[in-house]
Short mmCIF file of C-alpha atoms and ligand atoms in Angstrom, two decimals:
data_model
loop_
_atom_site.label_atom_id
_atom_site.label_comp_id
_atom_site.label_asym_id
_atom_site.label_seq_id
_atom_site.Cartn_x
_atom_site.Cartn_y
_atom_site.Cartn_z
CA MET A 1271 -1.12 18.71 1.41
CA SER A 1272 2.31 18.20 -0.11
CA ARG A 1273 3.87 21.66 -0.48
CA ILE A 1274 7.06 20.64 -2.18
CA ALA A 1275 7.45 17.77 -4.62
CA TYR A 1276 10.63 16.23 -5.93
CA VAL A 1277 10.44 15.86 -9.70
CA ASN A 1278 13.38 14.51 -11.68
CA GLY A 1279 16.14 16.02 -9.62
CA ARG A 1280 14.43 19.21 -8.48
CA TYR A 1281 12.35 20.23 -5.50
CA GLN A 1282 9.41 22.23 -6.81
CA PRO A 1283 6.40 23.97 -5.27
CA TRP A 1284 3.45 21.59 -5.43
CA ARG A 1285 1.44 23.68 -7.91
CA ASP A 1286 4.35 23.84 -10.38
CA ALA A 1287 5.37 20.19 -10.03
CA THR A 1288 4.58 18.62 -13.40
CA VAL A 1289 5.71 15.82 -15.66
CA HIS A 1290 5.71 15.81 -19.45
CA VAL A 1291 2.50 14.89 -21.36
CA GLU A 1292 4.38 12.00 -22.96
CA ASP A 1293 5.60 10.55 -19.71
CA ARG A 1294 4.96 6.82 -20.07
CA GLY A 1295 3.39 6.74 -16.64
CA TYR A 1296 0.74 9.15 -17.86
CA GLN A 1297 0.16 7.37 -21.17
CA PHE A 1298 0.64 3.69 -20.33
CA ALA A 1299 0.75 3.47 -16.52
CA ASP A 1300 4.27 2.23 -17.27
CA GLY A 1301 5.71 2.65 -13.82
CA VAL A 1302 5.71 1.56 -10.21
CA TYR A 1303 5.35 3.19 -6.82
CA GLU A 1304 5.83 2.86 -3.09
CA VAL A 1305 3.99 4.37 -0.14
CA CYS A 1306 6.02 4.56 3.04
CA GLU A 1307 4.68 5.52 6.46
CA VAL A 1308 6.27 8.53 8.14
CA ARG A 1309 6.06 8.52 11.91
CA GLY A 1310 7.71 11.01 14.21
CA GLY A 1311 9.44 12.42 11.14
CA ARG A 1312 11.10 9.08 10.36
CA MET A 1313 10.45 6.57 7.60
CA VAL A 1314 9.07 3.21 8.63
CA ASP A 1315 10.53 0.11 6.96
CA GLU A 1316 12.49 2.03 4.33
CA ARG A 1317 14.75 -0.94 3.61
CA ARG A 1318 11.82 -3.23 2.84
CA HIS A 1319 10.11 -0.61 0.68
CA MET A 1320 13.31 -0.13 -1.32
CA ALA A 1321 13.67 -3.87 -1.79
CA ARG A 1322 10.09 -4.12 -3.07
CA LEU A 1323 10.63 -1.12 -5.36
CA GLU A 1324 13.67 -2.83 -6.87
CA ARG A 1325 11.67 -6.01 -7.37
CA SER A 1326 8.75 -4.16 -9.02
CA LEU A 1327 11.15 -2.27 -11.30
CA GLY A 1328 12.88 -5.53 -12.18
CA ALA A 1329 9.54 -7.01 -13.26
CA LEU A 1330 9.22 -4.06 -15.65
CA HIS A 1331 12.84 -4.57 -16.83
CA MET A 1332 13.83 -1.30 -15.26
CA ALA A 1333 16.82 -0.47 -13.08
CA MET A 1334 16.71 1.56 -9.87
CA PRO A 1335 16.92 5.25 -10.89
CA MET A 1336 19.49 5.76 -8.12
CA SER A 1337 20.80 3.73 -5.23
CA PRO A 1338 18.39 2.88 -2.39
CA ALA A 1339 20.52 5.06 -0.10
CA ALA A 1340 20.28 8.04 -2.47
CA LEU A 1341 16.52 7.57 -2.87
CA GLY A 1342 16.25 7.46 0.91
CA VAL A 1343 18.10 10.79 1.15
CA VAL A 1344 15.72 12.41 -1.35
CA MET A 1345 12.66 10.96 0.40
CA ARG A 1346 13.84 12.24 3.78
CA GLU A 1347 14.55 15.66 2.29
CA THR A 1348 11.04 15.76 0.76
CA ILE A 1349 9.57 14.77 4.14
CA ARG A 1350 11.62 17.50 5.83
CA ARG A 1351 10.71 20.21 3.32
CA ASN A 1352 7.02 19.37 3.75
CA ARG A 1353 7.43 19.32 7.54
CA VAL A 1354 5.70 15.96 7.74
CA VAL A 1355 5.83 14.43 11.20
CA ASN A 1356 3.14 11.77 10.79
CA GLY A 1357 2.05 10.94 7.28
CA ILE A 1358 3.25 9.25 4.14
CA ALA A 1359 5.99 9.56 1.56
CA TYR A 1360 5.05 8.60 -2.00
CA LEU A 1361 7.62 7.55 -4.56
CA GLN A 1362 6.89 6.88 -8.21
CA VAL A 1363 9.23 5.77 -10.97
CA THR A 1364 8.09 5.63 -14.59
CA ARG A 1365 9.88 4.63 -17.77
CA GLY A 1366 10.27 8.30 -18.64
CA VAL A 1367 9.36 10.54 -21.52
CA ALA A 1368 9.30 9.31 -25.12
CA ARG A 1369 7.20 9.57 -28.26
CA ARG A 1370 4.18 7.32 -27.80
CA ASP A 1371 4.96 3.74 -28.80
CA HIS A 1372 3.94 0.72 -26.73
CA ALA A 1373 7.36 -0.95 -26.94
CA PHE A 1374 10.13 0.29 -24.68
CA PRO A 1375 11.70 3.64 -25.64
CA PRO A 1376 15.37 3.82 -26.77
CA SER A 1377 17.80 2.67 -24.12
CA GLY A 1378 19.16 5.65 -22.26
CA THR A 1379 15.69 7.20 -21.87
CA ALA A 1380 15.82 8.58 -18.35
CA PRO A 1381 13.24 7.23 -15.89
CA ALA A 1382 11.01 9.86 -14.28
CA VAL A 1383 11.14 10.03 -10.50
CA VAL A 1384 8.52 11.81 -8.43
CA ILE A 1385 8.45 11.98 -4.63
CA THR A 1386 5.81 13.69 -2.50
CA ALA A 1387 5.11 13.69 1.22
CA ARG A 1388 2.08 14.74 3.19
CA ALA A 1389 0.69 14.56 6.68
CA ILE A 1390 -2.17 12.23 7.48
CA ASP A 1391 -4.77 12.72 10.16
CA GLY A 1392 -3.35 10.48 12.87
CA ALA A 1393 -6.15 11.24 15.33
CA GLY A 1394 -8.75 10.44 12.67
CA ASN A 1395 -7.02 7.15 11.97
CA VAL A 1396 -6.96 6.24 15.65
CA ALA A 1397 -10.66 7.12 15.97
CA MET A 1398 -11.41 4.95 12.96
CA ALA A 1399 -9.48 2.04 14.46
CA GLU A 1400 -11.47 2.41 17.71
CA LYS A 1401 -14.73 1.99 15.80
CA GLY A 1402 -13.58 -0.32 13.03
CA ILE A 1403 -14.54 0.01 9.39
CA GLY A 1404 -16.87 -1.62 6.90
CA VAL A 1405 -15.76 -3.31 3.68
CA VAL A 1406 -17.72 -4.42 0.64
CA THR A 1407 -16.74 -7.23 -1.70
CA VAL A 1408 -16.22 -6.82 -5.43
CA PRO A 1409 -15.11 -9.28 -8.14
CA ASP A 1410 -11.34 -9.33 -8.60
CA ASN A 1411 -11.07 -8.19 -12.21
CA ARG A 1412 -7.39 -7.21 -12.10
CA TRP A 1413 -4.53 -8.49 -14.24
CA GLY A 1414 -2.40 -11.49 -13.30
CA ARG A 1415 0.59 -9.59 -11.89
CA VAL A 1416 -0.84 -7.62 -9.00
CA ASP A 1417 2.26 -8.65 -7.05
CA ILE A 1418 3.99 -5.81 -8.91
CA LYS A 1419 3.31 -2.46 -7.23
CA SER A 1420 2.30 -0.91 -10.53
CA ILE A 1421 0.70 2.53 -10.90
CA ALA A 1422 -1.97 0.89 -13.12
CA LEU A 1423 -4.68 0.99 -10.45
CA LEU A 1424 -7.93 1.45 -12.35
CA PRO A 1425 -9.70 -1.65 -10.90
CA ASN A 1426 -8.53 -0.55 -7.45
CA VAL A 1427 -9.85 2.98 -8.04
CA LEU A 1428 -13.25 1.65 -9.15
CA ALA A 1429 -13.39 -0.80 -6.25
CA LYS A 1430 -12.59 1.89 -3.69
CA GLN A 1431 -15.24 4.16 -5.19
CA THR A 1432 -17.80 1.33 -4.98
CA ALA A 1433 -16.92 1.00 -1.30
CA ARG A 1434 -17.34 4.71 -0.67
CA GLU A 1435 -20.68 4.81 -2.48
CA GLN A 1436 -21.89 1.99 -0.23
CA GLY A 1437 -20.74 3.74 2.93
CA ALA A 1438 -17.71 1.48 3.42
CA ARG A 1439 -14.01 2.37 3.68
CA GLU A 1440 -12.49 -0.45 1.67
CA ALA A 1441 -13.38 -3.01 -0.99
CA TRP A 1442 -12.17 -6.60 -0.77
CA PHE A 1443 -11.50 -8.26 -4.10
CA VAL A 1444 -12.93 -11.77 -4.44
CA GLY A 1445 -11.51 -14.22 -6.97
CA ARG A 1446 -13.47 -16.61 -9.20
CA ASP A 1447 -12.98 -19.27 -6.53
CA GLY A 1448 -14.95 -17.17 -4.03
CA LYS A 1449 -11.83 -16.47 -1.98
CA VAL A 1450 -10.79 -13.00 -0.87
CA THR A 1451 -7.56 -11.89 -2.51
CA GLU A 1452 -6.89 -8.50 -0.89
CA GLY A 1453 -8.25 -4.98 -0.51
CA SER A 1454 -8.10 -2.24 -3.13
CA SER A 1455 -5.15 -0.74 -1.22
CA SER A 1456 -4.55 -3.15 1.64
CA ASN A 1457 -4.12 -6.82 2.57
CA ALA A 1458 -7.00 -8.77 4.12
CA TRP A 1459 -6.94 -10.85 7.31
CA ILE A 1460 -9.26 -12.77 9.63
CA VAL A 1461 -9.04 -14.32 13.08
CA THR A 1462 -10.89 -17.63 13.02
CA ALA A 1463 -13.27 -18.87 15.71
CA ASP A 1464 -10.44 -21.04 17.10
CA GLY A 1465 -8.06 -18.06 17.27
CA LYS A 1466 -5.89 -18.55 14.18
CA VAL A 1467 -4.75 -15.44 12.34
CA VAL A 1468 -5.20 -16.07 8.62
CA THR A 1469 -4.08 -14.20 5.52
CA ARG A 1470 -3.51 -15.26 1.97
CA ALA A 1471 -0.02 -16.40 0.96
CA ALA A 1472 1.94 -13.82 -1.03
CA ASP A 1473 1.48 -15.36 -4.46
CA SER A 1474 0.86 -13.42 -7.67
CA ALA A 1475 -2.80 -12.80 -6.63
CA ILE A 1476 -1.86 -10.17 -4.04
CA LEU A 1477 0.62 -7.43 -3.41
CA ARG A 1478 3.03 -8.58 -0.74
CA GLY A 1479 2.43 -5.80 1.77
CA ILE A 1480 5.34 -4.57 3.84
CA THR A 1481 2.92 -4.14 6.74
CA ARG A 1482 1.82 -7.75 6.17
CA ASP A 1483 5.42 -9.00 6.33
CA VAL A 1484 6.18 -7.12 9.53
CA LEU A 1485 2.86 -8.17 11.08
CA ILE A 1486 3.70 -11.83 10.53
CA ARG A 1487 6.70 -11.23 12.80
CA VAL A 1488 4.50 -9.53 15.39
CA ILE A 1489 2.09 -12.50 15.29
CA SER A 1490 4.95 -14.90 15.85
CA ALA A 1491 6.38 -12.75 18.68
CA GLN A 1492 2.95 -12.77 20.36
CA GLY A 1493 2.78 -16.55 20.08
CA LEU A 1494 -0.42 -16.49 18.04
CA ALA A 1495 -1.34 -19.31 15.66
CA PHE A 1496 -0.89 -18.20 12.05
CA GLU A 1497 -2.00 -19.69 8.76
CA GLU A 1498 -1.20 -18.47 5.25
CA ARG A 1499 -4.13 -19.54 3.09
CA PRO A 1500 -7.04 -18.05 1.18
CA PHE A 1501 -10.37 -17.60 2.95
CA ALA A 1502 -13.90 -17.18 1.55
CA VAL A 1503 -16.25 -14.29 2.31
CA ALA A 1504 -18.50 -16.67 4.30
CA GLU A 1505 -15.54 -17.68 6.46
CA ALA A 1506 -14.69 -14.03 7.07
CA LEU A 1507 -18.30 -13.39 8.11
CA ALA A 1508 -18.14 -16.31 10.54
CA ALA A 1509 -14.75 -15.21 11.88
CA ARG A 1510 -14.14 -13.79 15.31
CA GLU A 1511 -12.34 -10.77 13.86
CA ALA A 1512 -11.29 -9.32 10.55
CA PHE A 1513 -8.82 -6.57 9.77
CA LEU A 1514 -6.71 -5.08 7.01
CA THR A 1515 -3.14 -3.87 6.80
CA SER A 1516 -1.35 -1.17 4.83
CA ALA A 1517 1.34 1.45 5.32
CA THR A 1518 -1.35 4.10 5.77
CA GLN A 1519 -3.76 2.16 8.00
CA ILE A 1520 -1.32 -0.15 9.81
CA VAL A 1521 -3.80 -2.63 11.36
CA MET A 1522 -7.40 -1.51 10.82
CA PRO A 1523 -10.23 -3.60 12.31
CA VAL A 1524 -12.97 -4.58 9.85
CA VAL A 1525 -16.30 -4.86 11.66
CA ARG A 1526 -18.74 -5.18 8.74
CA ILE A 1527 -18.58 -7.02 5.44
CA ASN A 1528 -21.31 -6.13 2.95
CA GLY A 1529 -23.27 -4.56 5.81
CA LYS A 1530 -23.15 -7.72 7.99
CA ALA A 1531 -21.36 -7.72 11.33
CA VAL A 1532 -18.11 -9.63 11.80
CA GLY A 1533 -17.97 -11.21 15.28
CA GLU A 1534 -19.53 -8.78 17.73
CA GLY A 1535 -19.43 -5.97 15.17
CA LYS A 1536 -16.66 -4.14 16.97
CA PRO A 1537 -12.85 -4.24 16.95
CA GLY A 1538 -11.53 -7.38 18.58
CA PRO A 1539 -8.63 -7.93 20.98
CA VAL A 1540 -6.28 -9.55 18.45
CA ALA A 1541 -6.43 -6.69 15.92
CA ARG A 1542 -6.12 -4.21 18.74
CA ALA A 1543 -3.05 -5.91 20.23
CA LEU A 1544 -1.37 -6.29 16.84
CA ARG A 1545 -1.96 -2.63 16.04
CA GLN A 1546 -0.49 -1.62 19.40
CA ALA A 1547 2.62 -3.75 18.95
CA PHE A 1548 3.29 -3.09 15.27
CA HIS A 1549 5.75 -0.20 15.47
CA ARG A 1550 7.97 -1.97 17.96
CA HIS A 1551 8.75 -4.53 15.25
CA ALA A 1552 9.11 -2.12 12.30
CA GLU A 1553 12.43 -0.60 11.20
CA TRP A 1554 13.01 3.11 11.55
CA SER A 1555 15.26 5.42 9.55
N1 PDD B 1319 -1.31 0.42 -0.88
N2 PDD B 1319 -2.44 -4.45 -1.50
C1 PDD B 1319 -2.61 -3.39 -2.32
C2 PDD B 1319 -3.37 -3.59 -3.59
C3 PDD B 1319 -2.06 -2.15 -1.98
O1 PDD B 1319 -2.22 -1.10 -2.82
C4 PDD B 1319 -1.37 -2.01 -0.75
C5 PDD B 1319 -0.77 -0.70 -0.33
C6 PDD B 1319 -1.24 -3.13 0.08
C7 PDD B 1319 -0.50 -3.08 1.39
O2 PDD B 1319 0.88 -2.89 1.20
P1 PDD B 1319 1.79 -2.16 2.30
O3 PDD B 1319 1.55 -2.87 3.58
O4 PDD B 1319 3.16 -2.32 1.81
O5 PDD B 1319 1.32 -0.71 2.35
C8 PDD B 1319 -1.77 -4.34 -0.34
C9 PDD B 1319 -0.75 1.73 -0.63
C10 PDD B 1319 -0.77 2.12 0.82
C11 PDD B 1319 -1.45 2.72 -1.54
O6 PDD B 1319 -1.63 2.37 -2.70
O7 PDD B 1319 -1.77 3.82 -1.10
#
C-alpha cells in the first residue's frame, strides 16, 4: 500500500491524502495520468512517460504542472518515502479545483497533482507469466480519443470487472469491425502461425503504450518479423501465441481467449523471450 502520497506540493500520510470535492478530476474526470514501473528502486522509461504526459495534457489544453525533471524528482521522492523497490509510481494531473461548470475554469486555476507509489507482487507476476492468463472480449464502447491517457476510465473499469467475473485477468476491446483494439489496461499482441509479431498501429483507437514502444525495439533487436495492423479475434484464436503489454505486466502471455486455448494453451517462446529481454532495452533513472 502507498504510505505517503504527494498531493499538491505536500507529502501526506496516505489516510490523510485528499483532494477537494470540487476537483475537476473528481467531477468531470478532467485530467490525465501515468503509471510508471519501478524496478530495483528506479523508474523505468521515465523520459517516455513524461513525454506522453505532456502530450496528453496538451490534448486537454493543459500545460505541464512543473518541468519533467521536477516531476521526476517528486516521483522519486515518493518512491523513496514509500520504500518501493519493485512496484509502480502513479501520477495524476487534473485541471484543479473550481466551482462546477463544464467549461474551463478561470485561467490561473492551479492544476492538482497527485503522486503515489506502491509495491507490486513481483513473484506473483512472474508466476502468472509462467502460466499465462485468460482474456475475454467485450465491445469497444469507449470515446474516440483513447490515445489520450485520460482518467475517464469507466468503460475500462466495467470491462476489467467483466473479465474478473468470467475468471479472466483482462478484457480485450473489440471494435465494430471485429478487430481487437487493446486491453482495458494494456496493449494486445499476437504471434501469427508464420511467426510474425502483430499489434495494432498506434492510431486514435488505442493508447500508445510505452511498453509497446520499447517492445517494438526489442522485436527488431531480436530480428523477429513485425507487423503493425489490426487483427480479429478469430485470428488471435488461430495464432501461435498471444500476449499483452503494460507498465505493470511488462509482457504477459495470453493463453485463453473467451475460454478457448491460444496455440498450445501455454506461454510460447516468443512472449517468453521478449519478456526476458525487455528491461535491457528500457531506460532507467
Ligand atoms: N495502463 N492501453 C490502456 C488502455 C492502458 O490503460 C495501458 C496502461 C496501456 C499500456 O500502456 P503502458 O505500456 O504505457 O503501460 C494500454 C496502466 C498500466 C494503468 O492504467 O494501470
